[in-house]
Short mmCIF file of C-alpha atoms and ligand atoms in Angstrom, two decimals:
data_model
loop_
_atom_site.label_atom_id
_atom_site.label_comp_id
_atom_site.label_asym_id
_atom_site.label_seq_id
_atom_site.Cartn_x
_atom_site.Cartn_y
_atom_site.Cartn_z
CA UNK O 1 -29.43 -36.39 -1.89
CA UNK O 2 -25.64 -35.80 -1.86
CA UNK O 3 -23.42 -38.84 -1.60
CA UNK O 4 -20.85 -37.61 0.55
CA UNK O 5 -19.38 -40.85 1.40
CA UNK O 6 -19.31 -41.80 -2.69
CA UNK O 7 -17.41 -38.36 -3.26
CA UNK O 8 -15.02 -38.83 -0.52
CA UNK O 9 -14.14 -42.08 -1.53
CA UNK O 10 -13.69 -40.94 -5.32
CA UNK O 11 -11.50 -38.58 -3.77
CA UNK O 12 -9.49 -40.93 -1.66
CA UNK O 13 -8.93 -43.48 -4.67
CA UNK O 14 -7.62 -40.14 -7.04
CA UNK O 15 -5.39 -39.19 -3.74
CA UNK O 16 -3.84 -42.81 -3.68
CA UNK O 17 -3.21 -43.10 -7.46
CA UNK O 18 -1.50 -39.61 -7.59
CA UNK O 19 2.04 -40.05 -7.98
CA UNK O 20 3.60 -36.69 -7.14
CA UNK O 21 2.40 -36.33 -3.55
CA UNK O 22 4.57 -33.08 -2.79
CA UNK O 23 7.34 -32.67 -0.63
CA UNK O 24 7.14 -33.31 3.46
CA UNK O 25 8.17 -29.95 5.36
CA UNK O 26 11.70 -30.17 6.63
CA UNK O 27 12.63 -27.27 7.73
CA UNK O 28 11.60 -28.31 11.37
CA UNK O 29 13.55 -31.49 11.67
CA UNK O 30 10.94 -34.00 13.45
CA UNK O 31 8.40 -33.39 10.55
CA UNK O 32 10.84 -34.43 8.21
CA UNK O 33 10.43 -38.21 9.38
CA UNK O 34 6.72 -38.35 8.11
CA UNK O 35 5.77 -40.61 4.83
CA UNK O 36 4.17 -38.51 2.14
CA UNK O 37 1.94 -41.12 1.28
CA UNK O 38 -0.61 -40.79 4.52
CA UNK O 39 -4.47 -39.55 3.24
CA UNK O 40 -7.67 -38.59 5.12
CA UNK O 41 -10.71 -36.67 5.35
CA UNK O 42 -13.61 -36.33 8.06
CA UNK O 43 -16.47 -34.28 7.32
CA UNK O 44 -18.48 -33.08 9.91
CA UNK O 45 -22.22 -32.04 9.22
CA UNK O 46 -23.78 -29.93 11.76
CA UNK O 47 -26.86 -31.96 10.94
CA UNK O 48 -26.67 -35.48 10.43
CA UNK O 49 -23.99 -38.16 9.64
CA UNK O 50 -20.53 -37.38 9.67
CA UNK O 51 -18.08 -39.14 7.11
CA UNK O 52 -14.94 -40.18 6.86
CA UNK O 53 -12.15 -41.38 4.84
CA UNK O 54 -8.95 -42.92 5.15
CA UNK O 55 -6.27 -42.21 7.86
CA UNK O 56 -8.99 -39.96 9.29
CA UNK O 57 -7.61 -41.18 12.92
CA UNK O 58 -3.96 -40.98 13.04
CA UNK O 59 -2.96 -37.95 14.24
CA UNK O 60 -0.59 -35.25 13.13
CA UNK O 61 1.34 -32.08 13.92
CA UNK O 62 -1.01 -29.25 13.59
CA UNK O 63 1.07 -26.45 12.99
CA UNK O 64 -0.12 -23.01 11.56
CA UNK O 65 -3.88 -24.53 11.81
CA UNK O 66 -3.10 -23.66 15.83
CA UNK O 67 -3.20 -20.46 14.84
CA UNK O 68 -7.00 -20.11 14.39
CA UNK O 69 -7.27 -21.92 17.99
CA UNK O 70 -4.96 -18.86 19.70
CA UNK O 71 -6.60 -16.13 17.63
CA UNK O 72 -10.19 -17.54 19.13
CA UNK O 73 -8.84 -17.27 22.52
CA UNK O 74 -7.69 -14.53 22.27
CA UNK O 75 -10.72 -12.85 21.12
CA UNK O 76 -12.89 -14.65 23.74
CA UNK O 77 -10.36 -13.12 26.15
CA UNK O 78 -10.19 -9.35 25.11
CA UNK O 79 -12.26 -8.84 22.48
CA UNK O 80 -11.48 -7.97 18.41
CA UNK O 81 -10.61 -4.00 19.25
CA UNK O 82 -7.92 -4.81 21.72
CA UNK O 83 -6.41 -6.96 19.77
CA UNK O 84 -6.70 -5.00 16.47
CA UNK O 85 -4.25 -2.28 17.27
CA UNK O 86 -1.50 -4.84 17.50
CA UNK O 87 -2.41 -6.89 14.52
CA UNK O 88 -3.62 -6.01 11.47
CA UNK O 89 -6.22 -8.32 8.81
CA UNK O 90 -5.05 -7.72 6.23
CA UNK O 91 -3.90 -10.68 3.66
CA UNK O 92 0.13 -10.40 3.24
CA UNK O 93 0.78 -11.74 -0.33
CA UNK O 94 3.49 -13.39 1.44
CA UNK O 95 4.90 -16.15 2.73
CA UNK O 96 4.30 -17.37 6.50
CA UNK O 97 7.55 -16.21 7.33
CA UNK O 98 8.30 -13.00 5.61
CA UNK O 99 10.13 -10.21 7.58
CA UNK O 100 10.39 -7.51 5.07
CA UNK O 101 7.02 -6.42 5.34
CA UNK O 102 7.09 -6.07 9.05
CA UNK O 103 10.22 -4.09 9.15
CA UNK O 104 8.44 -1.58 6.50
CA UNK O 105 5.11 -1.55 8.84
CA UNK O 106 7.21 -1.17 11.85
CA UNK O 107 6.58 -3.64 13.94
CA UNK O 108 2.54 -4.31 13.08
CA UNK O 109 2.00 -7.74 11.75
CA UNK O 110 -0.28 -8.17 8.20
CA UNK O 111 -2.74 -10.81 10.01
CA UNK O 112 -2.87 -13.14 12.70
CA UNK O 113 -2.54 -15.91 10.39
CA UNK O 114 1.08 -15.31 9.68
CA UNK O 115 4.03 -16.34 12.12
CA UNK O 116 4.76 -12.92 13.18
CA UNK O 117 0.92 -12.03 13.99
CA UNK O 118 0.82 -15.34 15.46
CA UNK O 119 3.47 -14.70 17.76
CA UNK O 120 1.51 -11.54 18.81
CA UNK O 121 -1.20 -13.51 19.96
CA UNK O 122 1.02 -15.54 21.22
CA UNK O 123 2.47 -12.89 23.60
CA UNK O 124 -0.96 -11.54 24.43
CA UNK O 125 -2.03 -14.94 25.62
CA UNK O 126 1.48 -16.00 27.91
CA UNK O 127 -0.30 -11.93 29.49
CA UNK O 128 -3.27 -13.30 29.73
CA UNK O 129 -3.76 -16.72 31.15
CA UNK O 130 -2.41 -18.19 34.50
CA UNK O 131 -0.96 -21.40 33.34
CA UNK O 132 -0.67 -20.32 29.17
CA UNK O 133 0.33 -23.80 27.88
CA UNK O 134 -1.33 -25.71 30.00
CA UNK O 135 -4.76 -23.49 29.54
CA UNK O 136 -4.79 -23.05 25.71
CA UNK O 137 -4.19 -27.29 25.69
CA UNK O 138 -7.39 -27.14 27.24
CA UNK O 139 -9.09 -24.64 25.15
CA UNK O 140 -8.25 -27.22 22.21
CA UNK O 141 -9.18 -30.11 23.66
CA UNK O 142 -12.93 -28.32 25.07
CA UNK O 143 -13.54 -27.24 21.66
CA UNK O 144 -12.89 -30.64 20.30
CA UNK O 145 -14.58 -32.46 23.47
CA UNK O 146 -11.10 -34.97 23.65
CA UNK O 147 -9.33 -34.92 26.98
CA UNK O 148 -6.81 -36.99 24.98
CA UNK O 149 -5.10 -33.92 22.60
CA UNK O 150 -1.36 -33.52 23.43
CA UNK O 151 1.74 -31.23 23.09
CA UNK O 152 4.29 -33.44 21.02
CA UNK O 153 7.54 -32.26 23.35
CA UNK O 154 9.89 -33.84 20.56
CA UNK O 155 8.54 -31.43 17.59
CA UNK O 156 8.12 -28.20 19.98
CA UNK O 157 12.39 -28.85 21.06
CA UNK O 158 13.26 -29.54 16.88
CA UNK O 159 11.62 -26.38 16.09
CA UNK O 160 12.64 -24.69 19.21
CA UNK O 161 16.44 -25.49 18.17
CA UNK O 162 15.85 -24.67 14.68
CA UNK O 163 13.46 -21.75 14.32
CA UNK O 164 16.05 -18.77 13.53
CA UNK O 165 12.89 -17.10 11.45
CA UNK O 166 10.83 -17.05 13.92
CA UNK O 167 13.49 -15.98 16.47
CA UNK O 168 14.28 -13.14 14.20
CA UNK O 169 10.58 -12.63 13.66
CA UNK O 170 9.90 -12.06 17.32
CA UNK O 171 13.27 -9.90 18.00
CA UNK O 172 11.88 -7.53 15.15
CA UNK O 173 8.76 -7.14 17.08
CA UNK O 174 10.20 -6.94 20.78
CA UNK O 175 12.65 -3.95 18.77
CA UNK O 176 9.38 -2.10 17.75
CA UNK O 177 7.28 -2.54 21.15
CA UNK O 178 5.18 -5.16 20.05
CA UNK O 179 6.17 -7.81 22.11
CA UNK O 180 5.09 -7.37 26.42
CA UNK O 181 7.22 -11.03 27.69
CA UNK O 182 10.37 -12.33 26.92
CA UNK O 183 11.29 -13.58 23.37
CA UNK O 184 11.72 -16.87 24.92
CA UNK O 185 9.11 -17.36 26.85
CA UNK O 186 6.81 -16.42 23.71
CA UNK O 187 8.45 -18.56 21.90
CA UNK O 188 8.09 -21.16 23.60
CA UNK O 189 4.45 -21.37 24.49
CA UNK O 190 4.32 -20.56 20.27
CA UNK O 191 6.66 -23.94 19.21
CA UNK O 192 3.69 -25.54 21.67
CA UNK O 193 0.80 -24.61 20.24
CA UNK O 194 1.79 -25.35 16.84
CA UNK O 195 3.17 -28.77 18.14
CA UNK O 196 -0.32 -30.16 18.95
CA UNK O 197 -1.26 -33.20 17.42
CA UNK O 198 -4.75 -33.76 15.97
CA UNK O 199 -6.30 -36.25 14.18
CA UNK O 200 -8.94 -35.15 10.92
CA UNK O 201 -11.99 -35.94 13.27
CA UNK O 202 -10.04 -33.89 16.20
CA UNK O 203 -9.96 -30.89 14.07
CA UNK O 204 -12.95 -31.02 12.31
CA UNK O 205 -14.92 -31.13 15.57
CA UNK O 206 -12.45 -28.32 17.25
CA UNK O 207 -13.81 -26.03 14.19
CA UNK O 208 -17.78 -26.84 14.61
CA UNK O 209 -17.61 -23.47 16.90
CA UNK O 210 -16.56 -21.80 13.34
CA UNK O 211 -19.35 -23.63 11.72
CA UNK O 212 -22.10 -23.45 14.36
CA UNK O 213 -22.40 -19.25 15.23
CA UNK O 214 -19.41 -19.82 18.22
CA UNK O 215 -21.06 -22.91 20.02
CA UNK O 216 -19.46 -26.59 20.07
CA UNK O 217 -20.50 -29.72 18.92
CA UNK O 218 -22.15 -30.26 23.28
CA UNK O 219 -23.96 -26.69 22.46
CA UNK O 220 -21.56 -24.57 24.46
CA UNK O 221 -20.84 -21.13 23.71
CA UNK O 222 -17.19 -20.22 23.10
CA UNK O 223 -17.52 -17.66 20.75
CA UNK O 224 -20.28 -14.89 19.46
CA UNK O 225 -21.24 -14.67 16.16
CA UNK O 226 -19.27 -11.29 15.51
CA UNK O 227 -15.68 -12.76 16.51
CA UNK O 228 -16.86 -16.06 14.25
CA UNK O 229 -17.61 -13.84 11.66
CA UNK O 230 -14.12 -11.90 11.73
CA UNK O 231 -12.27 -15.51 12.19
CA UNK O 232 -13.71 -16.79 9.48
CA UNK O 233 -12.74 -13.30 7.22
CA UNK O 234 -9.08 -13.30 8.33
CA UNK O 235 -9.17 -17.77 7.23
CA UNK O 236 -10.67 -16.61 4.16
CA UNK O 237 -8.38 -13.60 3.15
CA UNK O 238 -5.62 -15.07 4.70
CA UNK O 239 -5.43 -18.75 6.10
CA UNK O 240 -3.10 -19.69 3.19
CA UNK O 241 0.02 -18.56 3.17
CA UNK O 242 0.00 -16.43 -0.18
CA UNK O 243 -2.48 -18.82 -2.03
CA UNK O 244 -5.32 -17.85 -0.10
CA UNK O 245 -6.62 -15.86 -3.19
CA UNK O 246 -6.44 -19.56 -5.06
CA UNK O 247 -7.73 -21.31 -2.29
CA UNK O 248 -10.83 -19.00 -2.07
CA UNK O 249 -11.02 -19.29 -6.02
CA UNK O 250 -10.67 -23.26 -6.35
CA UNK O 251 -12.13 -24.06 -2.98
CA UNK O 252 -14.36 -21.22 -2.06
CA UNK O 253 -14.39 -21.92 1.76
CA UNK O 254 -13.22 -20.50 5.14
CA UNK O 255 -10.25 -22.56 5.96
CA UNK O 256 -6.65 -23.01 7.25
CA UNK O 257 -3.71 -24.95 6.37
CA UNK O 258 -0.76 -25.95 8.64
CA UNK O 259 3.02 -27.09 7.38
CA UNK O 260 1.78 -30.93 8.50
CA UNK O 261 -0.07 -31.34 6.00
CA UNK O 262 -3.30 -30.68 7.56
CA UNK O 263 -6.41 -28.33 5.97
CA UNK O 264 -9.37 -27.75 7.68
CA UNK O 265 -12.13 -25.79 5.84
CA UNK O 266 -16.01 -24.74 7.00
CA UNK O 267 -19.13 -23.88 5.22
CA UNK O 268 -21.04 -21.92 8.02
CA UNK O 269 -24.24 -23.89 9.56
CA UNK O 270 -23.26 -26.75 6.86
CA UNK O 271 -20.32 -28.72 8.15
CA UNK O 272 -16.21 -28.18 8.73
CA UNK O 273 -14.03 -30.85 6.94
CA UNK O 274 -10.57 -31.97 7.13
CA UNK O 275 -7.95 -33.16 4.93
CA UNK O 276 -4.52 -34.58 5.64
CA UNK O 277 -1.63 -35.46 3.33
CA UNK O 278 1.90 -34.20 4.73
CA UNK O 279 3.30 -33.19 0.85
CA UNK O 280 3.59 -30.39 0.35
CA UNK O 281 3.04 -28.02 -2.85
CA UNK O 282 5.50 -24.99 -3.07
CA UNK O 283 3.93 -22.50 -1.09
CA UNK O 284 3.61 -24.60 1.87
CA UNK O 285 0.34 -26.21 1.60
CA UNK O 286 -0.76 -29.60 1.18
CA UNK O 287 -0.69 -30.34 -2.28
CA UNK O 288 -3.44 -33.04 -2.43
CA UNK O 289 -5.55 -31.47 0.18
CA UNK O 290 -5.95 -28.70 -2.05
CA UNK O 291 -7.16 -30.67 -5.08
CA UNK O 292 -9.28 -32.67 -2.67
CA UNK O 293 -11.21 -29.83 -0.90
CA UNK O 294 -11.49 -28.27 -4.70
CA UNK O 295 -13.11 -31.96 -5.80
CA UNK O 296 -15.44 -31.79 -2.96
CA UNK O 297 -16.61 -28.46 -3.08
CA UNK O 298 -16.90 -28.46 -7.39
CA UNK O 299 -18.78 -31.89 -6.56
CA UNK O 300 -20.82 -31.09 -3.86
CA UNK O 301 -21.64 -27.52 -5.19
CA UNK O 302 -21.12 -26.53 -1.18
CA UNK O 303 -19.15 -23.32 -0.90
CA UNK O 304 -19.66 -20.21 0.11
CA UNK O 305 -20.04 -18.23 -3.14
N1 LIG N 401 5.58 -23.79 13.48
C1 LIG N 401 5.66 -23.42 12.11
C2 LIG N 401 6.56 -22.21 11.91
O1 LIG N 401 6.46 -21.29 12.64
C3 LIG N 401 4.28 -23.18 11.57
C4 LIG N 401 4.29 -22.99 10.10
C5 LIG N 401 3.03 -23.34 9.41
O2 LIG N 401 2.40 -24.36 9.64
O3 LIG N 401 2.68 -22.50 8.55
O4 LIG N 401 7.35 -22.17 11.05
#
């Protein structure tokens, strides 16, 4: 039998004694102010134990990783077809934040996973639901069974007052149609949902739909089995900024990665498992949750291929 808890403690140990931790994001002011030094992993089996690791329990901002949670909404909403001729899925080879590319494809973003597909979804859901913050909170916290998830109001205003990118981002898209509300108003609900705070177990249990054919850790269906498959395409092909090819190569799992440091990966009906440590490498992900989730899977011989 595998000993999960033996490998994520070997893994935990390796995390602590590594010296070059990366570099915290600070482009958004607030996240700035976290310690590089924070580590943990909770892995959730769909049968049997869970295990843990770590800081497993102290939450953090879960940025791009939100992403996946609009995207699923969204889908449960409309369906993959509407949504499709607005976005496209393919992987951009890009950074989150490149504009180029959707200047040259007029106005269509290259996934959903990137800020200016994001922001799409974003628009489609302020449409779509009556009270859109307020409702996709508690699409989260369902998923995750935890009444207690929360906005952080402090790290939606510091990238609120700081996001020229994505201002510029969603101006580009309002210019070529793409955009129904108000730049603002998008943007706003957008700086929210990437402003939630999770902890490793939070997010490992909000992904067990991912995992589990579309049905939560209680057995309720959110999903069916053709949007999970198509989510878990677009995290494969393109849930890492552009290192999802090396993330898919090392790793060999379904995942997505958020500028707080946060990874969350899923072998389907196996488990989901999450990894947190805020330093960065230099395309944006976390540097040591990389070389963890590569240890575990190499270890484990879990992966999809
Ligand atoms: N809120 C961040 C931004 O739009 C998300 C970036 C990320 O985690 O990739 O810049």
């Amino acid at each position: 039998m595998t000993n999960f808890q033996g490998i994520l403690d070997t893994i935990y140990e390796t995390a602590k004694a590594t010296k070059n931790k990366g570099e915290v994001a600070n482009y958004i002011p607030e996240l700035a102010k976290i310690k590089e030094d924070h580590f943990g992993m909770y892995l959730n089996k769909l049968q049997g134990e869970d295990y843990f690791v770590g800081e497993w329990d102290i939450p953090f901002s879960i940025q791009s990783i939100s992403k996946v949670f609009s995207l699923a909404l969204a889908f449960s909403m409309l369906g993959t077809k509407n949504i499709l001729t607005r976005v496209d899925v393919e992987p951009s080879g890009n950074p989150f934040n490149h504009l180029s590319l959707l200047e040259q494809e007029e106005g269509i973003p290259r996934n959903p996973l990137v800020n200016s597909g994001a922001i799409v979804i974003a628009d489609i859901l302020v449409s779509e639901l009556k009270n859109p913050k307020e409702d996709f909170l508690q699409f989260v916290r369902d998923l995750a069974h935890d009444q207690s998830i929360q906005f952080n109001e402090k790290v939606a205003a510091s990238e609120a007052k700081t996001g020229y990118n994505n201002f510029a981002a969603a101006n580009l898209l309002k210019s070529f149609n793409n955009l129904n509300n108000d730049v603002e108003a998008i943007l706003d609900f957008y700086f929210h949902q990437c402003s939630i705070e999770m902890n490793c177990k939070q997010l490992s249990d909000a992904f067990f739909p991912f995992a589990n054919q579309g049905s939560c850790l209680k057995g309720n269906p959110h999903l069916n089995k053709n949007q999970v498959k198509r989510i878990n395409a677009i995290m494969l092909t393109c849930g890492f900024y552009d290192e999802a090819g090396e993330f898919a190569f090392e790793v060999g799992l379904p995942g997505k990665s958020g500028v707080g440091g946060g990874i969350v990966a899923l072998l389907p009906g196996e488990f989901t498992l999450t990894c947190w440590s805020p330093g960065l490498n230099d395309k944006g992900n976390s540097k040591l949750g990389m070389l963890a989730l590569e240890s575990f899977t190499t270890q484990t011989q879990l992966s999809i291929f």
